[in-house]
Coordinates of C-alpha atoms in Angstrom, one line a residue:
Chain A
X1 CA 30.2 36.7 -24.0
X2 CA 29.1 33.8 -26.0
X3 CA 32.6 33.2 -27.0
X4 CA 34.0 33.4 -23.5
X5 CA 31.4 31.0 -22.2
X6 CA 32.2 28.6 -24.9
X7 CA 35.9 28.8 -24.1
X8 CA 35.4 28.3 -20.4
X9 CA 33.2 25.4 -21.1
X10 CA 35.7 23.7 -23.2
X11 CA 38.7 24.0 -21.0
X12 CA 40.2 20.5 -20.4
X13 CA 38.5 19.2 -23.5
X14 CA 39.9 18.3 -27.0
X15 CA 37.8 21.0 -28.6
X16 CA 39.9 23.6 -26.9
X17 CA 41.8 24.0 -30.2
X18 CA 38.5 25.3 -31.7
X19 CA 38.3 27.8 -28.9
X20 CA 41.8 29.1 -29.6
X21 CA 40.9 29.5 -33.2
X22 CA 37.8 31.5 -32.2
X23 CA 39.9 33.7 -30.0
X24 CA 42.2 34.5 -33.0
X25 CA 39.2 35.4 -35.1
X26 CA 37.2 37.5 -32.7
X27 CA 39.5 39.2 -30.2
X28 CA 42.9 39.6 -31.8
X29 CA 45.6 40.0 -32.5
X30 CA 45.0 42.9 -34.9
X31 CA 42.9 44.9 -32.5
X32 CA 44.2 43.5 -29.2
X33 CA 47.0 46.1 -28.9
X34 CA 45.0 49.0 -30.2
X35 CA 42.1 49.0 -27.7
X36 CA 42.1 48.8 -23.9
X37 CA 41.9 45.2 -22.7
X38 CA 38.5 44.0 -21.5
X39 CA 38.1 41.8 -18.5
X40 CA 36.9 39.1 -20.8
X41 CA 40.1 39.2 -22.8
X42 CA 42.3 39.1 -19.7
X43 CA 40.3 36.1 -18.4
X44 CA 40.7 34.4 -21.7
X45 CA 44.5 34.9 -21.8
X46 CA 44.7 33.5 -18.3
X47 CA 42.6 30.5 -19.3
X48 CA 44.8 29.9 -22.3
X49 CA 47.9 29.9 -20.0
X50 CA 46.3 27.6 -17.5
X51 CA 45.4 25.1 -20.2
X52 CA 49.0 24.9 -21.2
X53 CA 50.0 24.7 -17.5
X54 CA 47.5 21.9 -17.1
X55 CA 48.9 19.9 -20.0
X56 CA 52.4 20.6 -18.9
X57 CA 51.6 19.4 -15.3
X58 CA 50.2 16.2 -16.7
X59 CA 53.3 15.6 -18.9
X60 CA 55.6 16.5 -16.1
X61 CA 53.9 13.9 -13.9
X62 CA 54.1 11.1 -16.4
X63 CA 50.4 11.0 -17.5
X64 CA 50.4 8.4 -20.2
X65 CA 47.2 9.6 -21.8
X66 CA 48.5 13.1 -22.3
X67 CA 51.8 11.9 -23.6
X68 CA 50.0 9.7 -26.1
X69 CA 47.7 12.5 -27.2
X70 CA 50.6 14.8 -27.8
X71 CA 52.6 12.0 -29.4
X72 CA 55.7 12.2 -27.2
X73 CA 57.7 9.6 -25.3
X74 CA 59.2 11.5 -22.4
X75 CA 60.4 8.4 -20.5
X76 CA 60.9 4.7 -21.0
X77 CA 62.0 3.9 -17.4
X78 CA 58.8 4.6 -15.5
X79 CA 60.5 7.8 -14.2
X80 CA 58.7 11.1 -14.7
X81 CA 60.1 14.6 -14.4
X82 CA 58.3 15.2 -11.1
X83 CA 60.0 12.3 -9.4
X84 CA 63.2 14.3 -9.2
X85 CA 61.4 17.7 -9.3
X86 CA 58.3 17.6 -7.1
X87 CA 56.3 20.9 -7.7
X88 CA 58.9 21.6 -10.4
X89 CA 61.4 22.2 -7.6
X90 CA 65.1 22.3 -8.5
X91 CA 64.4 23.2 -12.1
X92 CA 65.3 26.8 -11.6
X93 CA 63.7 28.2 -14.8
X94 CA 64.7 31.7 -13.5
X95 CA 68.4 30.8 -13.9
X96 CA 68.3 30.3 -17.7
X97 CA 69.9 30.8 -20.1
X98 CA 73.2 29.7 -18.6
X99 CA 76.2 27.5 -19.2
X100 CA 75.0 23.9 -18.6
X101 CA 77.6 21.6 -17.3
X102 CA 75.7 18.5 -18.5
X103 CA 75.8 19.6 -22.1
X104 CA 78.9 21.8 -22.0
X105 CA 76.9 24.5 -23.8
X106 CA 75.2 27.8 -23.1
X107 CA 71.7 26.4 -22.7
X108 CA 68.1 27.4 -22.5
X109 CA 65.5 25.7 -20.2
X110 CA 64.3 23.9 -23.3
X111 CA 67.7 22.4 -23.9
X112 CA 67.8 21.1 -20.3
X113 CA 64.3 19.7 -20.6
X114 CA 65.4 17.7 -23.6
X115 CA 68.6 16.6 -21.8
X116 CA 66.5 15.2 -18.9
X117 CA 64.2 13.5 -21.3
X118 CA 67.0 11.8 -23.1
X119 CA 69.4 11.0 -20.2
X120 CA 67.8 10.2 -16.9
X121 CA 64.4 9.4 -18.4
X122 CA 65.8 7.6 -21.4
X123 CA 63.0 9.0 -23.5
X124 CA 62.9 10.6 -26.9
X125 CA 63.8 14.3 -27.1
X126 CA 61.0 16.6 -28.4
X127 CA 61.0 19.4 -30.9
X128 CA 62.3 22.6 -29.4
X129 CA 59.2 24.6 -30.3
X130 CA 56.7 21.7 -30.1
X131 CA 53.4 21.9 -28.2
X132 CA 54.7 19.5 -25.6
X133 CA 57.7 21.7 -25.0
X134 CA 55.7 24.8 -24.6
X135 CA 53.4 23.0 -22.2
X136 CA 56.3 21.8 -20.1
X137 CA 57.8 25.2 -20.1
X138 CA 54.5 26.8 -19.1
X139 CA 54.1 24.4 -16.2
X140 CA 57.7 24.8 -14.9
X141 CA 57.5 28.6 -15.1
X142 CA 54.0 28.8 -13.5
X143 CA 55.1 26.5 -10.7
X144 CA 58.2 28.7 -10.0
X145 CA 56.4 32.0 -10.3
X146 CA 57.6 34.3 -7.7
X147 CA 61.3 33.3 -8.0
X148 CA 63.7 36.1 -8.9
X149 CA 65.3 36.1 -12.3
X150 CA 69.0 35.3 -12.0
X151 CA 70.3 34.4 -15.4
X152 CA 73.4 32.3 -15.3
X153 CA 73.1 31.3 -11.6
X154 CA 74.4 27.9 -10.7
Chain B
X1 CA 50.6 27.6 1.9
X2 CA 53.6 29.3 3.5
X3 CA 51.4 31.1 6.0
X4 CA 49.8 27.9 7.1
X5 CA 53.2 26.2 7.3
X6 CA 54.6 29.1 9.4
X7 CA 51.6 28.8 11.7
X8 CA 52.2 25.1 12.2
X9 CA 55.9 25.6 12.7
X10 CA 55.3 28.2 15.4
X11 CA 53.0 25.9 17.1
X12 CA 55.4 23.0 16.9
X13 CA 58.2 25.2 18.2
X14 CA 56.0 26.3 21.1
X15 CA 55.0 22.8 21.9
X16 CA 58.2 20.9 21.4
X17 CA 61.1 23.2 21.8
X18 CA 60.9 23.8 25.5
X19 CA 63.7 26.0 26.9
X20 CA 66.7 24.0 27.9
X21 CA 65.4 20.8 26.5
X22 CA 67.8 19.0 24.2
X23 CA 68.8 15.4 23.6
X24 CA 70.8 13.9 26.4
X25 CA 74.3 15.5 26.8
X26 CA 75.9 12.1 26.4
X27 CA 74.6 12.1 22.9
X28 CA 77.1 13.5 20.5
X29 CA 77.3 13.9 16.8
X30 CA 78.9 11.3 14.5
X31 CA 81.7 12.3 12.2
X32 CA 79.2 12.1 9.4
X33 CA 76.4 14.1 10.8
X34 CA 77.0 17.8 11.5
X35 CA 75.3 20.4 13.6
X36 CA 75.4 24.2 13.7
X37 CA 77.4 25.0 16.8
X38 CA 75.7 28.3 17.4
X39 CA 72.4 26.5 17.6
X40 CA 73.8 24.0 20.0
X41 CA 74.3 26.9 22.5
X42 CA 71.0 28.6 21.8
X43 CA 72.2 31.4 19.4
X44 CA 69.4 32.9 17.4
X45 CA 69.1 31.8 13.8
X46 CA 66.7 33.0 11.1
X47 CA 65.8 31.6 7.8
X48 CA 67.9 29.3 5.7
X49 CA 71.1 29.7 7.7
X50 CA 72.9 26.8 6.3
X51 CA 76.0 28.9 6.1
X52 CA 79.1 26.9 6.3
X53 CA 79.1 25.7 9.8
X54 CA 81.9 24.5 11.9
X55 CA 81.7 20.7 11.9
X56 CA 81.6 18.7 15.0
X57 CA 83.2 15.4 14.4
X58 CA 80.9 13.3 16.5
X59 CA 77.1 13.2 16.8
X60 CA 75.7 10.4 18.7
X61 CA 73.0 8.5 19.9
X62 CA 74.1 7.2 23.1
X63 CA 73.1 4.2 24.9
X64 CA 74.3 1.5 27.2
X65 CA 75.3 -1.0 24.7
X66 CA 76.4 -4.3 26.2
X67 CA 78.8 -4.8 23.3
X68 CA 79.7 -2.8 20.2
X69 CA 77.7 -3.6 17.2
X70 CA 76.6 -2.2 13.9
X71 CA 73.5 -2.5 11.7
X72 CA 72.7 -1.3 8.2
X73 CA 69.8 0.6 6.6
X74 CA 68.5 0.4 3.1
X75 CA 65.3 2.1 2.0
X76 CA 63.4 3.7 -0.9
X77 CA 64.5 1.3 -3.6
X78 CA 61.2 2.1 -5.5
X79 CA 61.5 -1.0 -7.7
X80 CA 59.6 -1.3 -10.9
X81 CA 59.4 -4.6 -12.7
X82 CA 62.9 -5.6 -13.9
X83 CA 61.9 -5.3 -17.5
X84 CA 61.0 -1.7 -17.1
X85 CA 63.8 -0.3 -15.1
X86 CA 67.1 -2.0 -14.6
X87 CA 68.9 0.9 -13.0
X88 CA 67.0 0.7 -9.8
X89 CA 67.6 -3.1 -9.7
X90 CA 71.3 -2.6 -10.2
X91 CA 71.5 -0.2 -7.3
X92 CA 69.7 -2.6 -4.9
X93 CA 72.1 -5.3 -6.0
X94 CA 75.0 -3.0 -5.2
X95 CA 73.7 -2.0 -1.8
X96 CA 73.0 -5.6 -0.9
X97 CA 76.5 -6.7 -1.9
X98 CA 78.1 -3.9 0.1
X99 CA 76.0 -4.6 3.2
X100 CA 76.8 -8.3 2.9
X101 CA 80.5 -7.5 2.6
X102 CA 80.6 -5.5 5.8
X103 CA 83.4 -6.8 8.1
X104 CA 82.6 -7.3 10.8
X105 CA 79.1 -8.1 9.6
X106 CA 76.1 -6.0 10.5
X107 CA 74.0 -7.5 13.2
X108 CA 70.9 -6.8 11.2
X109 CA 69.4 -4.8 8.4
X110 CA 66.5 -2.4 8.6
X111 CA 64.6 -1.9 5.4
X112 CA 62.9 1.5 5.7
X113 CA 60.0 1.2 3.3
X114 CA 59.2 1.9 -0.4
X115 CA 60.6 -1.4 -1.6
X116 CA 58.2 -1.2 -4.6
X117 CA 57.2 1.8 -6.8
X118 CA 53.6 1.0 -7.5
X119 CA 52.9 -1.7 -4.9
X120 CA 52.7 -4.5 -7.5
X121 CA 53.2 -8.1 -6.5
X122 CA 56.0 -8.4 -9.1
X123 CA 57.8 -5.4 -7.6
X124 CA 57.5 -6.6 -4.0
X125 CA 58.6 -10.1 -5.0
X126 CA 61.5 -8.7 -7.0
X127 CA 62.6 -6.8 -3.8
X128 CA 62.5 -10.0 -1.8
X129 CA 64.5 -11.8 -4.4
X130 CA 67.2 -9.1 -4.5
X131 CA 67.4 -8.9 -0.7
X132 CA 67.6 -12.7 -0.3
X133 CA 71.3 -12.5 -1.0
X134 CA 71.7 -10.7 2.2
X135 CA 72.0 -13.3 4.9
X136 CA 71.8 -11.3 8.0
X137 CA 68.5 -10.8 9.9
X138 CA 66.2 -8.3 8.1
X139 CA 63.5 -6.1 9.5
X140 CA 61.0 -4.3 7.3
X141 CA 58.7 -1.4 7.7
X142 CA 56.3 -0.3 4.9
X143 CA 56.3 2.8 2.7
X144 CA 53.3 4.2 1.0
X145 CA 54.5 2.9 -2.4
X146 CA 54.3 -0.6 -0.9
X147 CA 50.8 -0.3 0.4
X148 CA 48.1 1.4 -1.6
X149 CA 47.6 -0.9 -4.5
X150 CA 46.1 -3.7 -2.4
X151 CA 46.1 -1.9 1.0
X152 CA 49.1 -3.8 2.3
X153 CA 47.9 -7.3 1.5
X154 CA 50.9 -8.5 -0.4
X155 CA 53.3 -6.6 1.9
X156 CA 51.8 -8.3 4.9
X157 CA 52.0 -11.8 3.3
X158 CA 55.7 -11.2 2.7
X159 CA 56.8 -9.3 5.8
X160 CA 54.2 -9.8 8.5
X161 CA 53.3 -7.2 11.0
X162 CA 54.3 -3.7 9.9
X163 CA 55.1 -2.5 13.4
X164 CA 57.4 -4.4 15.8
X165 CA 59.9 -4.1 18.6
X166 CA 62.9 -5.9 19.8
X167 CA 65.8 -5.4 22.3
X168 CA 69.4 -5.7 21.1
X169 CA 72.4 -5.3 23.3
X170 CA 70.9 -2.7 25.6
X171 CA 68.9 -0.8 23.0
X172 CA 65.1 -1.0 22.4
X173 CA 64.3 -0.9 18.7
X174 CA 60.8 0.0 17.5
X175 CA 59.6 -0.2 13.9
X176 CA 56.5 2.0 13.1
X177 CA 54.0 1.9 10.3
X178 CA 53.4 5.6 9.3
X179 CA 51.8 4.9 6.0
X180 CA 48.7 2.7 6.3
X181 CA 46.3 5.1 8.0
X182 CA 45.8 7.6 5.2
X183 CA 42.3 9.1 5.0
X184 CA 40.0 7.5 2.4
X185 CA 40.3 9.7 -0.7
X186 CA 39.3 6.9 -3.1
X187 CA 35.9 5.5 -2.3
X188 CA 33.8 8.5 -3.0
X189 CA 35.7 9.2 -6.2
X190 CA 35.3 5.5 -7.2
X191 CA 39.0 5.1 -7.9
X192 CA 40.5 1.9 -9.1
X193 CA 43.3 0.4 -7.0
X194 CA 45.7 1.6 -9.7
X195 CA 44.3 5.2 -9.5
X196 CA 44.5 5.1 -5.7
X197 CA 48.1 4.0 -5.9
X198 CA 48.9 6.5 -8.6
X199 CA 47.9 9.5 -6.4
X200 CA 49.8 8.0 -3.4
X201 CA 52.9 7.4 -5.5
X202 CA 53.1 11.1 -6.5
X203 CA 55.1 13.0 -3.9
X204 CA 53.7 16.4 -4.8
X205 CA 50.2 15.1 -5.5
X206 CA 47.3 17.0 -3.9
X207 CA 44.6 14.2 -3.9
X208 CA 46.0 11.8 -1.3
X209 CA 46.4 14.6 1.3
X210 CA 48.0 14.3 4.7
X211 CA 48.3 10.5 4.6
X212 CA 51.3 10.1 6.9
X213 CA 50.5 9.3 10.5
X214 CA 51.1 7.0 13.4
X215 CA 47.5 6.6 14.6
X216 CA 46.1 6.4 18.1
X217 CA 46.1 2.6 18.2
X218 CA 49.7 2.4 17.3
X219 CA 50.6 5.2 19.7
X220 CA 48.9 3.3 22.5
X221 CA 50.9 0.2 21.4
X222 CA 54.2 2.2 21.5
X223 CA 53.4 3.6 24.9
X224 CA 52.7 0.1 26.2
X225 CA 55.8 -1.2 24.6
X226 CA 57.9 1.4 26.3
X227 CA 56.2 1.2 29.7
X228 CA 58.8 -1.2 31.1
X229 CA 61.7 0.6 29.6
X230 CA 64.0 2.7 31.8
X231 CA 63.5 6.3 30.8
X232 CA 67.3 6.9 30.6
X233 CA 67.9 3.9 28.4
X234 CA 68.3 4.3 24.6
X235 CA 65.5 3.9 22.2
X236 CA 65.9 3.8 18.4
X237 CA 62.6 4.3 16.4
X238 CA 62.5 3.5 12.7
X239 CA 59.8 5.1 10.6
X240 CA 59.3 5.7 6.9
X241 CA 58.3 9.3 7.4
X242 CA 60.0 11.8 9.8
X243 CA 58.3 12.1 13.1
X244 CA 58.2 15.9 13.1
X245 CA 56.9 18.5 10.7
X246 CA 59.3 19.3 7.9
X247 CA 57.2 19.8 4.7
X248 CA 53.5 18.5 4.9
X249 CA 52.8 19.1 1.1
X250 CA 55.2 16.2 0.5
X251 CA 54.2 14.3 3.6
X252 CA 57.7 15.0 5.1
X253 CA 56.1 14.6 8.5
X254 CA 53.5 12.6 10.5
X255 CA 50.3 14.5 11.0
X256 CA 50.1 13.4 14.7
X257 CA 53.5 14.6 15.6
X258 CA 52.1 16.2 18.8
X259 CA 50.8 12.8 20.1
X260 CA 54.1 11.1 19.1
X261 CA 55.9 13.7 21.2
X262 CA 53.6 13.1 24.1
X263 CA 54.4 9.4 24.2
X264 CA 58.2 9.9 23.8
X265 CA 58.7 13.0 26.0
X266 CA 59.5 11.1 29.2
X267 CA 62.4 9.2 27.5
X268 CA 65.7 11.1 27.3
X269 CA 67.6 9.1 24.6
X270 CA 65.4 8.7 21.6
X271 CA 66.7 8.6 18.1
X272 CA 64.4 8.4 15.1
X273 CA 65.8 7.1 11.8
X274 CA 63.6 7.6 8.8
X275 CA 63.4 7.2 5.0
X276 CA 60.9 8.8 2.6
X277 CA 62.9 12.0 2.1
X278 CA 65.7 10.6 -0.1
X279 CA 68.1 13.1 1.4
X280 CA 70.5 13.9 4.3
X281 CA 68.5 15.4 7.2
X282 CA 69.2 16.1 10.8
X283 CA 66.9 17.6 13.4
X284 CA 66.3 17.7 17.1
X285 CA 62.8 17.9 18.5
X286 CA 62.8 18.2 22.3
X287 CA 64.8 15.3 23.5
X288 CA 64.5 13.3 20.3
X289 CA 67.1 13.3 17.5
X290 CA 66.0 12.6 14.0
X291 CA 68.1 11.4 11.1
X292 CA 67.0 11.2 7.5
X293 CA 68.5 8.5 5.2
X294 CA 69.4 8.3 1.5
X295 CA 67.4 6.3 -1.0
X296 CA 69.0 3.9 -3.4
X297 CA 66.7 5.0 -6.2
X298 CA 67.0 8.8 -6.7
X299 CA 67.6 11.8 -4.5
X300 CA 65.0 14.5 -3.8
X301 CA 65.9 18.2 -3.6
X302 CA 65.3 19.8 -0.3
X303 CA 61.8 21.2 0.1
X304 CA 61.5 24.9 -0.7
X305 CA 60.9 25.7 3.0
X306 CA 61.1 24.0 6.4
X307 CA 64.5 22.4 6.1
X308 CA 65.7 21.9 9.7
X309 CA 68.2 24.5 10.6
X310 CA 70.4 21.8 12.1
X311 CA 70.7 20.0 8.8
X312 CA 74.0 20.3 7.0
X313 CA 72.8 19.9 3.4
X314 CA 74.0 17.1 1.2
X315 CA 75.8 17.9 -2.0
X316 CA 73.7 18.5 -5.1
X317 CA 73.6 15.3 -7.1
X318 CA 74.7 15.1 -10.7
X319 CA 71.6 14.1 -12.7
X320 CA 73.7 12.4 -15.3
X321 CA 75.0 9.8 -12.8
X322 CA 72.2 7.7 -11.4
X323 CA 74.6 6.4 -8.7
X324 CA 75.0 9.9 -7.4
X325 CA 73.1 11.3 -4.5
X326 CA 71.9 7.9 -3.4
X327 CA 73.2 5.0 -1.4
X328 CA 72.7 3.3 2.0
X329 CA 73.9 3.7 5.6
X330 CA 75.7 1.9 8.4
X331 CA 74.8 2.6 11.9
X332 CA 77.8 1.7 14.1
X333 CA 77.4 1.3 17.8
X334 CA 80.9 1.6 19.1
X335 CA 82.7 0.6 22.3
X336 CA 82.0 4.0 23.8
X337 CA 78.3 3.3 23.5
X338 CA 77.8 5.8 20.7
X339 CA 75.9 5.3 17.5
X340 CA 77.7 6.6 14.4
X341 CA 75.5 7.1 11.3
X342 CA 77.5 7.0 8.2
X343 CA 76.1 7.9 4.8
X344 CA 77.5 5.7 2.0
X345 CA 76.8 7.9 -1.0
X346 CA 78.1 6.2 -4.1
X347 CA 80.6 8.1 -6.1
X348 CA 81.2 10.7 -3.5
X349 CA 83.9 11.1 -0.9
X350 CA 82.2 14.2 0.5
X351 CA 78.5 13.8 1.2
X352 CA 78.0 17.4 2.4
X353 CA 78.1 20.7 0.6
X354 CA 81.3 22.6 1.0
X355 CA 80.2 25.8 -0.8
X356 CA 77.0 27.5 -1.8
X357 CA 76.9 26.5 -5.5
X358 CA 77.0 22.8 -4.6
X359 CA 73.7 23.0 -2.7
X360 CA 70.2 22.7 -4.2
X361 CA 69.3 25.4 -1.6
X362 CA 71.6 28.0 -3.2
X363 CA 68.7 29.3 -5.2
X364 CA 65.7 30.2 -3.1
X365 CA 62.5 28.9 -4.6
X366 CA 58.8 29.9 -4.4
X367 CA 56.8 27.0 -5.6
X368 CA 53.1 26.4 -6.3
X369 CA 51.4 23.1 -5.6
X370 CA 50.4 21.2 -8.8
X371 CA 46.8 21.7 -10.1
X372 CA 46.1 19.1 -12.8
X373 CA 45.5 16.2 -10.4
X374 CA 42.7 18.0 -8.7
X375 CA 40.8 18.8 -11.9
X376 CA 38.3 16.7 -13.7
X377 CA 37.7 13.8 -13.3
X378 CA 38.9 14.3 -9.7

């Protein structure tokens, strides 16, 4: 319980990384799949997701401090993702992977995120498995939760 | 959120959609604005029934024009400082050149708000500079992006009173300020002007709340303004926000739509032309028609719910072409006393979707409101 309280108390703070390390040591992953999940574990997993969603939400809405902290340049025009995609609308994460007309490739959501960063936003594309990419993906998926999976749909 | 929206919509329907009440029969639909024929005649419709409707070639806002005339509309330019974003500047320049080149010339221009992106003096002055090349008479109403850095101080210095009225060739025109009466969300939280503006400038923000409204004082002014106007004569009302409820989470409405309807109900030929939504929209509320206009800056997707059933959706824009999905409008009052709204969407001959994959509504969405802007420190 001490660990859980610590984690909850550190949400939204830089020391969150420490909490993640603590989770790795104390609650998994070696035992996580061998014993029934405890409510504390489930809450922790949810908190971990929501921290990624929070960071992704801020990046998606052009928060300069978060972009600086994560060392990314997602736009140089003043535009932010959310200006064309309020509430992550019209991102359709449920439709990936699919052939993407813009890139003439069979693409993932991450590919399209990078295309938007580079083209409309005139920013610098980010590593495909970077922390910023995972946060953006977490926010877009979370915001669109409830939509039906339709891979390939245009 | 959906349950609450459904409740509001049912209420609005009960209040506004009285049996048999529609805009005046003499109003038709322009060749550029389309309507679902089955709805015209009262057929039932459920959900997102934007199936591929028969097109009526004329919608119209009728009136007793003394002579044919046309005017132009530009809005939602969202200018940053020139050094930061030249694309938005280029598009304003193009719109201004095209309006200036109209032959015969437009009688006047309506600028429908959101000249600036963050309300900065430099942004507003850049807008004035760019629009200076347009020599016809110009009328301005404010958008929220123009207002909440200094609470309309600079905008007022440049453009004067935000609400106004004038008569032109048999039509009474009214400009409304639907942005300046937002509830105070900044004082208690000790926000800086920039922070206040930042929340207001985020369409899907949750902090600024239901800021769009006309206000009792302005409603009284509008009622007084219309008191001497024949109830069967045409009225065109310009507002930044739509005057009905479309999607409150993005302030695609005014919160006092009931009171607006009360004031306008006696008049049979009312047309509302609005910006803010950056998309093609058409709706009828009681005897009022409502037409949404394009931005020059960027298009917005349709909201996940609440798109008026009478709207024929615009085509999904190509995000790789910043001239796509945006543009300006001419409003042409012809010799038959009709007003023809024509969307000038750059790079497109066909403004409206012709098949399902060309519509942003082709994939139903269930969206959650954002959360990070309501966490610490707010």
